[in-house]
């Protein structure tokens, strides 16, 4: 009986291990510097900001250092209670819009993006979260060139590379992996599966396509604005392309502590999962299940007298541990040591996902940036 249970456990682990590689088979990145940027390209960089005094300066510093200068910077203050406006005002290149009143039916970030877009003078709109920053001086040039190289239509979005500065940030590792996998476009099938949407921290689009699709006004009540905006574009027949941002743009997620990390991930994770393709969701479930099964398998084989099963248990655990780390490194510079006890990372993810599901489907309210948001 025990042999059968161990055999089934090994099968589940193997299926889960293979699922892990299939769900995040390949993360494409933008190529090297291109010179194919039309002379009339003018980009409006729009930064919605609410209580971002600690994060805004690195982003603005990285923008003003860009060697491609045909842009404007619009910071939209979303009723901040800190010194966000003062930080932005220190830059001559920045235009500040203050959104102090939130109209009925709007979510703060979406209203800020919409206000910025309406004031924008550029023929391209680049929406950046305040915690992002360009990695190199030619990042903006490469981004615009890549967008034009693929046709200059719809959305091109990047998931910034997660730069770890505090140990607790490693708790975000599994979330980052699943965010990437959940976009549906990084399996061996590539773009044959419909994209779940776009990556919210970095969205580039043409002004013409943005307003034709209705922009943020059309999705004013969406908690997952990046997914909703991508869906609005696709309904117009416009493409939505997703890439990894490594080497071009990065961010530090939730630098203010574990409480902010928990609040941030529970805000929208259950909602986001609804946009994941059933095939990809199956791969994700198999991957997580295999990780959990690796734990009792290891414990069981250690307490048995079978050298064969002891070796199998160790291989199963170590194989999953290494895979977790390698997948995580595709999304950020996560440290290796926390993955020695990857079951705790899995447990943390599972608890937060359950809490997010409760907030989204039972309470119908989530909290972010000192605001209660109805979902």
Short mmCIF file of N, CA and C in Angstrom, two decimals, residues 124 144-154 156 206 209 239 241:
data_model
loop_
_atom_site.label_atom_id
_atom_site.label_comp_id
_atom_site.label_asym_id
_atom_site.label_seq_id
_atom_site.Cartn_x
_atom_site.Cartn_y
_atom_site.Cartn_z
N UNK A 124 2.24 59.01 -28.47
CA UNK A 124 2.33 57.75 -27.74
C UNK A 124 2.12 58.03 -26.25
N UNK A 144 10.24 52.41 -27.36
CA UNK A 144 9.52 53.01 -28.48
C UNK A 144 9.87 52.30 -29.78
N UNK A 145 11.15 52.00 -29.97
CA UNK A 145 11.58 51.31 -31.19
C UNK A 145 10.92 49.94 -31.31
N UNK A 146 10.84 49.21 -30.19
CA UNK A 146 10.22 47.88 -30.21
C UNK A 146 8.74 47.99 -30.56
N UNK A 147 8.08 48.99 -30.01
CA UNK A 147 6.65 49.19 -30.29
C UNK A 147 6.42 49.46 -31.78
N UNK A 148 7.26 50.29 -32.36
CA UNK A 148 7.12 50.59 -33.78
C UNK A 148 7.52 49.40 -34.65
N UNK A 149 8.50 48.64 -34.20
CA UNK A 149 8.95 47.47 -34.97
C UNK A 149 7.85 46.42 -35.13
N UNK A 150 6.94 46.32 -34.14
CA UNK A 150 5.86 45.33 -34.22
C UNK A 150 4.56 45.94 -34.75
N UNK A 151 4.66 47.13 -35.30
CA UNK A 151 3.49 47.72 -35.97
C UNK A 151 2.97 49.00 -35.37
N UNK A 152 3.37 49.33 -34.14
CA UNK A 152 2.95 50.58 -33.52
C UNK A 152 1.46 50.66 -33.25
N UNK A 153 0.81 49.54 -32.98
CA UNK A 153 -0.62 49.52 -32.69
C UNK A 153 -0.88 48.76 -31.40
N UNK A 154 -2.03 49.04 -30.78
CA UNK A 154 -2.42 48.31 -29.59
C UNK A 154 -1.54 48.63 -28.39
N UNK A 156 1.87 47.49 -25.95
CA UNK A 156 3.08 46.74 -25.64
C UNK A 156 3.33 46.96 -24.15
N UNK A 206 -0.44 53.76 -28.49
CA UNK A 206 -0.59 55.00 -29.24
C UNK A 206 -1.80 55.75 -28.71
N UNK A 209 -5.06 54.74 -30.61
CA UNK A 209 -5.67 53.47 -30.22
C UNK A 209 -6.26 53.54 -28.82
N UNK A 239 -3.74 44.52 -31.11
CA UNK A 239 -2.90 43.53 -30.43
C UNK A 239 -2.47 43.98 -29.04
N UNK A 241 0.68 42.91 -26.56
CA UNK A 241 1.93 42.13 -26.51
C UNK A 241 2.58 42.30 -25.15
#
